[in-house]
Coordinates of C-alpha atoms and ligand atoms in Angstrom, one line a residue:
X1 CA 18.5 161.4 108.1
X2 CA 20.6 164.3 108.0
X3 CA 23.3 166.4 108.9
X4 CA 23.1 168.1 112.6
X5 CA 26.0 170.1 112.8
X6 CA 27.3 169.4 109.7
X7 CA 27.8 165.8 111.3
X8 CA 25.7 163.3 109.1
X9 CA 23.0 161.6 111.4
X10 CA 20.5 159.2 111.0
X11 CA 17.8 160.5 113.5
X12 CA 19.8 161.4 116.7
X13 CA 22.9 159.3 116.2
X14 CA 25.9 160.8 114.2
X15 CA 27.5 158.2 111.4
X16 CA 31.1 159.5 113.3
X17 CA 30.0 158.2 116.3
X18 CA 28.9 154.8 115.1
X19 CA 31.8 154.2 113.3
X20 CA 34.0 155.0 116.4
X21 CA 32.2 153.0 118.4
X22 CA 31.4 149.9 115.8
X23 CA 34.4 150.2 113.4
X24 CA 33.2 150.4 109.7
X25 CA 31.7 149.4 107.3
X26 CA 28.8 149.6 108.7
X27 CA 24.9 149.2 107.5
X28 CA 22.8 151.6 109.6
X29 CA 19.1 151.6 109.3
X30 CA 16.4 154.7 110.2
X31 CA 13.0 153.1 112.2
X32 CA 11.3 156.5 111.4
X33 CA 11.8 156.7 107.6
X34 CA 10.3 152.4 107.6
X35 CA 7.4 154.1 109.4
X36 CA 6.7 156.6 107.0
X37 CA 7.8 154.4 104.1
X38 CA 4.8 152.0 105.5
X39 CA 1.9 154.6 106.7
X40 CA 2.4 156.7 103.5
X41 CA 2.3 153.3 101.2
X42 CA -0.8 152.2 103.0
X43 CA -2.1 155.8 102.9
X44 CA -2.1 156.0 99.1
X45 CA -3.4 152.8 98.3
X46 CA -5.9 152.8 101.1
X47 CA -9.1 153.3 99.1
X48 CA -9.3 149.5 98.5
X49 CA -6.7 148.4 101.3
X50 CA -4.5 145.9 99.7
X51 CA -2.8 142.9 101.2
X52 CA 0.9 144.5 101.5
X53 CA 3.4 142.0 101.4
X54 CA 6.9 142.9 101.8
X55 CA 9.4 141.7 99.3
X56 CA 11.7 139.5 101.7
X57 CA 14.4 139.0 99.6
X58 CA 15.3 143.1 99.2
X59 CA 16.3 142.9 102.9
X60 CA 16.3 139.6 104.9
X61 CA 17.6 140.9 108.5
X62 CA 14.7 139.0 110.7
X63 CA 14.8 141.9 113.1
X64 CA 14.0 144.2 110.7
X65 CA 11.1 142.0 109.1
X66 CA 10.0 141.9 113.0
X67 CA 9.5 145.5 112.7
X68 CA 8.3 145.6 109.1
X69 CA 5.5 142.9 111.0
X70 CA 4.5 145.0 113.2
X71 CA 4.0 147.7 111.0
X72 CA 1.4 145.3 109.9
X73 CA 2.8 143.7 106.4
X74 CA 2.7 140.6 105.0
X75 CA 5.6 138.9 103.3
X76 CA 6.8 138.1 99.3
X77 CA 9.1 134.9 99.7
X78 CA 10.7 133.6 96.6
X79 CA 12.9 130.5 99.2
X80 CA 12.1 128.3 101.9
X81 CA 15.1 129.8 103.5
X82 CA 12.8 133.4 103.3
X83 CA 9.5 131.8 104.5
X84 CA 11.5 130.6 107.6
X85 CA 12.6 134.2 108.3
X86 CA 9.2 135.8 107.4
X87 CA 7.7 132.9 110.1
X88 CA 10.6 133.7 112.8
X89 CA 9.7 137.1 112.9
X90 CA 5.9 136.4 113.3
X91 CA 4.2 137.2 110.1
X92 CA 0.8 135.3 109.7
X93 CA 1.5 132.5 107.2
X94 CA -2.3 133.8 105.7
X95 CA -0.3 137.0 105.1
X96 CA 2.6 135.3 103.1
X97 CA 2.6 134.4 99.5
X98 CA 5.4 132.7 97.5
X99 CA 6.7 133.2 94.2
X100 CA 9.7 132.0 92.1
X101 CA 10.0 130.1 88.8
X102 CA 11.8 127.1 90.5
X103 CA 10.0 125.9 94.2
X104 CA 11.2 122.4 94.6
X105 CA 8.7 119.6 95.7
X106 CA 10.2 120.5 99.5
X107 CA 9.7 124.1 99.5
X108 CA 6.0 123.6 98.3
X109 CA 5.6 120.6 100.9
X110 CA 6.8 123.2 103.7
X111 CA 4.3 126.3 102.5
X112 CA 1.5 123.8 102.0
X113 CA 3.0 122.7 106.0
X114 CA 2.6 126.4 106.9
X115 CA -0.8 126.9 105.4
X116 CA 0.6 130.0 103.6
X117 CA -1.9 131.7 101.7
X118 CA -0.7 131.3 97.8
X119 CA 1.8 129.4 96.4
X120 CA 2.0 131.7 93.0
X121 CA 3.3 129.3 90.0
X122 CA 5.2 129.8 87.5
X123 CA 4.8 127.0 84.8
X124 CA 2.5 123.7 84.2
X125 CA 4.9 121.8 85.6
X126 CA 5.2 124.0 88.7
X127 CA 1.2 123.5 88.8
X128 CA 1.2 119.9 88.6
X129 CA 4.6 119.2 91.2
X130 CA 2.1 121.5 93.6
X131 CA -1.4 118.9 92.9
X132 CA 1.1 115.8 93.6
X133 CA 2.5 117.6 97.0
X134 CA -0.8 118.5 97.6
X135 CA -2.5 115.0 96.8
X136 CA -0.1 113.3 99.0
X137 CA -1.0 115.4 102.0
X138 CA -5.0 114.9 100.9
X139 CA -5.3 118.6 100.5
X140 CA -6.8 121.2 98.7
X141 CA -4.5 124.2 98.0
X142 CA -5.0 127.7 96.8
X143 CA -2.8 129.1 93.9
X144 CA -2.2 131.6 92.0
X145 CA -0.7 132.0 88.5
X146 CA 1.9 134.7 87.4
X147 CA 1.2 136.2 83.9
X148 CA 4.0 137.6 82.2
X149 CA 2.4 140.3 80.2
X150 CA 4.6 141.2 77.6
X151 CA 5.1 145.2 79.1
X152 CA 8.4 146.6 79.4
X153 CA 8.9 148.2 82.9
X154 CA 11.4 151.1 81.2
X155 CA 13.8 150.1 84.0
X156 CA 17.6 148.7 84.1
X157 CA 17.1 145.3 81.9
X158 CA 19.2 143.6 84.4
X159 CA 15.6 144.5 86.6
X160 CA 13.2 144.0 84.3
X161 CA 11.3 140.8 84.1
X162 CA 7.9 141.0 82.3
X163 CA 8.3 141.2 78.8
X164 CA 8.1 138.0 76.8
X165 CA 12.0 137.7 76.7
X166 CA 12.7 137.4 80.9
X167 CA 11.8 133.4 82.4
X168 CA 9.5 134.8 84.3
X169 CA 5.4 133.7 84.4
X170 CA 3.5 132.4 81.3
X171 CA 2.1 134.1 78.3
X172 CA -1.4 135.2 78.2
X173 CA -2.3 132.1 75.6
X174 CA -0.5 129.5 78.6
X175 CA -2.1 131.5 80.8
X176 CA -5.7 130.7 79.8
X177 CA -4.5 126.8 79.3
X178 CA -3.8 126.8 82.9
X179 CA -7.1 128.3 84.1
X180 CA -9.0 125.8 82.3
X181 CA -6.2 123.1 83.5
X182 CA -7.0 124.8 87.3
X183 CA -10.7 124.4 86.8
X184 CA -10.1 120.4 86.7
X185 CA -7.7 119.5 89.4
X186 CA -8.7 118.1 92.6
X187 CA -5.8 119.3 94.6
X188 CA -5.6 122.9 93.6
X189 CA -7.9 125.9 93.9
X190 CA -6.8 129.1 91.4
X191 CA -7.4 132.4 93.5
X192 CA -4.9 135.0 92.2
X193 CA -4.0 136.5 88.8
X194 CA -0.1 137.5 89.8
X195 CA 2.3 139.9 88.0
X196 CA 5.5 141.6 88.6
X197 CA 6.9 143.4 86.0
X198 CA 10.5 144.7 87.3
X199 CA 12.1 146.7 90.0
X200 CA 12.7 150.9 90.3
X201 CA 9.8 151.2 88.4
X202 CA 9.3 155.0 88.4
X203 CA 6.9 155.9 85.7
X204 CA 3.5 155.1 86.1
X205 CA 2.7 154.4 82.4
X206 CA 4.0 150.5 82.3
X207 CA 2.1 149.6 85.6
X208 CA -1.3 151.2 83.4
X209 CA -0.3 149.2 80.6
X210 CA -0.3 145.9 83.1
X211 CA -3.3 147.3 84.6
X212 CA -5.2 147.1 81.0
X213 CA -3.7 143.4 80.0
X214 CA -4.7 142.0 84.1
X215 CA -8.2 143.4 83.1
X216 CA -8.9 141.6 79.8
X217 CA -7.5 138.6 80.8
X218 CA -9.1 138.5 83.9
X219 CA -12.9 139.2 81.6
X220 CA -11.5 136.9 78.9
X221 CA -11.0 134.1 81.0
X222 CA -14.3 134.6 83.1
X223 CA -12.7 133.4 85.8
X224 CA -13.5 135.1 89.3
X225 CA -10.1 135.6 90.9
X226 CA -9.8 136.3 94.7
X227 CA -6.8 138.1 94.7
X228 CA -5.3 140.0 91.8
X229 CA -1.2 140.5 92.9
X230 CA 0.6 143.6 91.8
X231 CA 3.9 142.3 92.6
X232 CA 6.1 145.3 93.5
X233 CA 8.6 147.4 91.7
X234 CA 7.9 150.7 93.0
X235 CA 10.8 153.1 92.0
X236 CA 12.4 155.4 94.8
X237 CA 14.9 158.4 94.6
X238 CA 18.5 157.0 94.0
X239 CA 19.6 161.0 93.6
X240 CA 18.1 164.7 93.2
X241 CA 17.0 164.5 89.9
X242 CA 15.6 161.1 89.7
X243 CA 11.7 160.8 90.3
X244 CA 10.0 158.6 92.4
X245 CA 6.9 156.7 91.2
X246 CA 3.9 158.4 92.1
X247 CA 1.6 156.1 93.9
X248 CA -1.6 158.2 93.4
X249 CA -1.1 158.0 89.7
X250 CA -1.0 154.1 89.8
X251 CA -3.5 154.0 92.8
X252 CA -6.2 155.6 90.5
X253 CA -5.5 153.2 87.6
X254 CA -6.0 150.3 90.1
X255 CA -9.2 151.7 91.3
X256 CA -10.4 152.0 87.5
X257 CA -10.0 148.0 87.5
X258 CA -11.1 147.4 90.0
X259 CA -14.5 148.6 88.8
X260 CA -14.5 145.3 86.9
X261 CA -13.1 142.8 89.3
X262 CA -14.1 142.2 92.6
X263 CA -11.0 141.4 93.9
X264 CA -8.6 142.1 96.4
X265 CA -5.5 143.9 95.5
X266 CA -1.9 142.4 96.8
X267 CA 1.4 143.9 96.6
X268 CA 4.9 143.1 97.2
X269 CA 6.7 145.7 97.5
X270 CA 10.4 145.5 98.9
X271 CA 13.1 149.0 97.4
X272 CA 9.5 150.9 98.1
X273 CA 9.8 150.4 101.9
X274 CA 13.4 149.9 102.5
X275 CA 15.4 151.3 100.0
X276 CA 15.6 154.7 101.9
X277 CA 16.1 153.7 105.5
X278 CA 19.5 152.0 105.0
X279 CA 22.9 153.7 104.6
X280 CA 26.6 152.2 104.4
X281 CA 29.2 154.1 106.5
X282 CA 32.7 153.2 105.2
X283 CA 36.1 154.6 106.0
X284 CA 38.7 156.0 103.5
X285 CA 41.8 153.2 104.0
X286 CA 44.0 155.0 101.1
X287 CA 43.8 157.9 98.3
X288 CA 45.5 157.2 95.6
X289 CA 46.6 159.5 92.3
X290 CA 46.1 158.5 89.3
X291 CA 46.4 161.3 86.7
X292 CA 43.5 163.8 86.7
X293 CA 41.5 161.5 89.4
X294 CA 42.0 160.6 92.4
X295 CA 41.1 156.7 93.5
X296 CA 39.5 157.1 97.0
X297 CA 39.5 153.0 98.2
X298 CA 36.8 152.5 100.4
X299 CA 36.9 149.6 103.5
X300 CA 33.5 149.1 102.0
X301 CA 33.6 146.8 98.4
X302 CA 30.9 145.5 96.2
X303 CA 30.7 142.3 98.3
X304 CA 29.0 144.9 100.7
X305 CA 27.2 146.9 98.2
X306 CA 27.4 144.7 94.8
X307 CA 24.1 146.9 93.1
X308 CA 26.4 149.5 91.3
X309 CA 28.9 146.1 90.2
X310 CA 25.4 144.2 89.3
X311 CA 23.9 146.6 87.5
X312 CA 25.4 149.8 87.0
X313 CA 23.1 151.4 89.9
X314 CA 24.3 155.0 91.2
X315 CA 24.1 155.6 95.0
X316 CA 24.8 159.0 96.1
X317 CA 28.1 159.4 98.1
X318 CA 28.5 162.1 100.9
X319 CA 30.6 163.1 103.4
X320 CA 30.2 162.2 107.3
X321 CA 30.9 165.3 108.4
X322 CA 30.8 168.5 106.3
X323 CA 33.3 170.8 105.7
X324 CA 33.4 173.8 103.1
X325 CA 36.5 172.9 101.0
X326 CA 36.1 171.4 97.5
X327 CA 38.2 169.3 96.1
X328 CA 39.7 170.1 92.4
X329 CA 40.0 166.7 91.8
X330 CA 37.5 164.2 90.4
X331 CA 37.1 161.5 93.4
X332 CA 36.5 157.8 91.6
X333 CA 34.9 155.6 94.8
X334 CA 36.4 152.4 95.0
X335 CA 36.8 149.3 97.3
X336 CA 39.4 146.9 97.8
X337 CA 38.8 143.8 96.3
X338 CA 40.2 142.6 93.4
X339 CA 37.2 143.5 90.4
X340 CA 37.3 146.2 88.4
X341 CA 33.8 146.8 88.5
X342 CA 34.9 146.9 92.2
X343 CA 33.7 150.8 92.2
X344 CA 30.5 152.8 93.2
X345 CA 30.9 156.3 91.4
X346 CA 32.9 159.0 89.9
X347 CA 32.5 162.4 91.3
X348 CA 33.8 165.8 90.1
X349 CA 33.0 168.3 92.3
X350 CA 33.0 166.5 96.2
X351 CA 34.4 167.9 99.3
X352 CA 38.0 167.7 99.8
X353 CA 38.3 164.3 101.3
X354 CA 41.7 162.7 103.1
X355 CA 42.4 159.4 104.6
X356 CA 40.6 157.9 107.0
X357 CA 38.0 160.4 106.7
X358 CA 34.2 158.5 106.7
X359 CA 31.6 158.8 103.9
X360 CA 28.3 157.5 103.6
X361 CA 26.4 155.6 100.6
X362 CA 22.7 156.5 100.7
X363 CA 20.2 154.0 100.2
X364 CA 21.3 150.8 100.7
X365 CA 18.1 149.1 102.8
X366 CA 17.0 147.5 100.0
X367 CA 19.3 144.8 98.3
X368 CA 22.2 146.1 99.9
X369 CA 23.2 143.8 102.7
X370 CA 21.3 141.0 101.2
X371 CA 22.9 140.8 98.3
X372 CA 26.0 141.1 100.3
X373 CA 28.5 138.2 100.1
X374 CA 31.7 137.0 101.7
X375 CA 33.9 137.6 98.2
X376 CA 37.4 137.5 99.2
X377 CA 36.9 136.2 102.3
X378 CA 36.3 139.3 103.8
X379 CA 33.4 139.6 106.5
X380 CA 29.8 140.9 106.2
X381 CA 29.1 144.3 108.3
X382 CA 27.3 145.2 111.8
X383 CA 24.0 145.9 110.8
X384 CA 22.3 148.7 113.3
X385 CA 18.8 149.8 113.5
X386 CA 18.3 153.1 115.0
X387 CA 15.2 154.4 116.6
X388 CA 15.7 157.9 117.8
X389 CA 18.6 158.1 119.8
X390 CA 18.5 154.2 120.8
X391 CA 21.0 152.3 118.9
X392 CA 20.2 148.5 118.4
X393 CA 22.5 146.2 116.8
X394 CA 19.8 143.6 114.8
X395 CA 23.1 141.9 112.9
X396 CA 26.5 141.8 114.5
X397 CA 29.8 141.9 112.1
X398 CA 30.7 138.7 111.0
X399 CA 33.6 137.3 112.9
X400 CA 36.6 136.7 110.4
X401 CA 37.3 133.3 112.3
X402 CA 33.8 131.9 111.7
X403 CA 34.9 132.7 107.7
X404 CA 38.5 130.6 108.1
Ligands
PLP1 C1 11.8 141.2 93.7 C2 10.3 141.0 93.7 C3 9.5 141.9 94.3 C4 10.0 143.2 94.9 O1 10.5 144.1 94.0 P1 10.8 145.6 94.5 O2 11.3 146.2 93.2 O3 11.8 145.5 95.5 O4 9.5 146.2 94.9 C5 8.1 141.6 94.3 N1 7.6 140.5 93.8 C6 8.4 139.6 93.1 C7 7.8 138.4 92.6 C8 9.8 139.8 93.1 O5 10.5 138.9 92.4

């Protein structure tokens, strides 16, 4: 993505042109950066090539998973409503593993239907409602257990979800019950240690920190585990100065315990593939003064983009097309609905903007559209994947009548 003539592009198609021909707002994907997302994760990590499964739930277009699928991942459900997508776009149930603190006896009875290869639990009771699903079908089932390991993932706390505090997994001393509990059960088979300690992780540190709990655990319970998941959580750029994790860094801290383990590494990583290849082109409906800043309302709100309302997350704003006058004016980004957090950033120093030019909010593939809602009735964007200069719709705009 970038600008080709001072027209904003993403490969060989400019934003302007989209949004003439599709109206705005509109969610507008790259197929090159997925590829190079992909290749280069695989390329880091490939000195004990991991099961990669993408984090379903950080974008849930099925076309898009069809491509992520061919691009040979796996999947990270956390519903049965994601499994279903994951399996419409053809991902091999062996390449699918579920987690969530709350599966229902339905969802499990589906997975253990779909011979998906680990149901990852969450609790005792989670553990025993999967024996009695599995009991009732006469079967044998292979799980894994998620340890929360007490490590804070230096993220947003609204993202963070291993440290002893967040509902997520058990503690180490549960966590050695359930082993034992595992070693018993008729029904049940216990082949994975899982963790997942947060989301835009981008220091390396807490992941090493994980790295050293997994491996005493793991020695303490002498229990050999099949699979050790890594969950996800790789940080990316939001802006210029923000860093990126660096997967070497962790890669070598993997391979070190792996030394220990013979087991085979999973990951589920979702912002770290998609979080780039998406961006939201929206249309300036107003500009309105207000003191020393102007209020430039968007036709794109947080029911399209909710992270920044969510969770304070910044997404770089730019122009569509480029021009060489700045504004004096600070530019606060709004939409129209009817929130005050309703707004995605404050800028001082942007081009000079006026109504119904277009802008563009940068990386929005991951938990962009599928946190997306329908919040004042107002309909969900066209969601376009571009692969050079081919432009394919994989999600048309939600028709306002189907919302009435
Ligand atoms: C959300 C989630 C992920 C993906 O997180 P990213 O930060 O998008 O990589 C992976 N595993 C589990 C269990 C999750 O809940």
């Amino acid at each position: 993505m970038k600008y080709i003539n001072k027209s904003f592009s993403i490969e060989k198609v400019k934003a302007q042109n989209l949004a003439k021909k599709f109206n705005t707002p509109i969610y507008c994907y790259s197929y090159k950066q997925l590829k190079v997302n992909i290749n280069n994760f695989k390329k880091n990590f490939k000195y004990f090539s991991p099961l990669v499964c993408f984090a379903i739930k950080a974008n849930t277009n099925v076309n898009l998973i069809r491509e992520i699928k061919k691009l040979g991942l796996g999947a990270d459900v956390v519903s049965i409503g994601e499994m279903m997508k994951a399996l419409k776009a053809g991902i091999n149930p062996k390449k699918i593993v579920f987690s969530g603190v709350g599966k229902t006896y339905a969802e499990i009875s589906y997975a253990i239907d779909k011979k998906i290869l680990l149901i990852n639990a969450e609790s005792k009771s989670e553990i025993i409602e999967i024996e009695k699903v599995a009991k009732s079908k006469n079967k044998i089932i292979d799980i894994g257990i998620r340890l929360n390991p007490n490590t804070d993932a230096k993220t947003l706390s609204q993202i963070s979800t291993g440290k002893k505090e967040n509902k997520f997994g058990v503690n180490k001393k549960t966590f050695f019950k359930l082993v034992e509990y595992s070693k018993n059960s008729k029904n049940i088979k216990l082949k994975c240690l899982s963790v997942h300690i947060g989301s835009q992780i981008v220091d390396h540190k807490p992941y090493e920190k994980m790295l050293k709990i997994v491996d005493e655990i793991i020695k303490k319970t002498n229990h050999k585990f099949q699979f050790i998941d890594l969950g996800g959580g790789m940080g990316i750029s939001y802006d210029d100065n923000n860093k990126k994790l660096n997967y070497k860094k962790y890669s070598i801290a993997i391979k070190k315990i792996l030394k220990n383990h013979n087991s085979k590494i999973i990951f589920e990583p979702g912002r770290a593939i998609v979080g780039n290849i998406g961006v939201l082109i929206s249309k300036i409906i107003y500009i309105k003064e207000n003191g020393k800043k102007d209020f430039i309302i968007l036709d794109a709100a947080m029911n399209d983009l909710m992270r920044p309302a969510l969770y304070g997350a910044n997404h770089r704003i730019i122009p569509a097309l480029k021009t060489s006058q700045v504004s004096k004016r600070i530019y606060e980004f709004v939409g129209p609905i009817c929130e005050s957090t309703d707004k995605f950033s404050t800028i001082k120093k942007f081009q000079k903007l006026k109504e119904k030019d277009l802008i563009v909010i940068c990386d929005v593939g991951a938990y962009g559209m599928s946190l997306s809602s329908n919040y004042n009735v107002r309909p969900k964007p066209i969601e376009i994947l571009i692969k050079g200069s081919k432009i394919n719709i994989i999600k048309k705009r939600q028709k306002l009548i189907d919302l009435i």
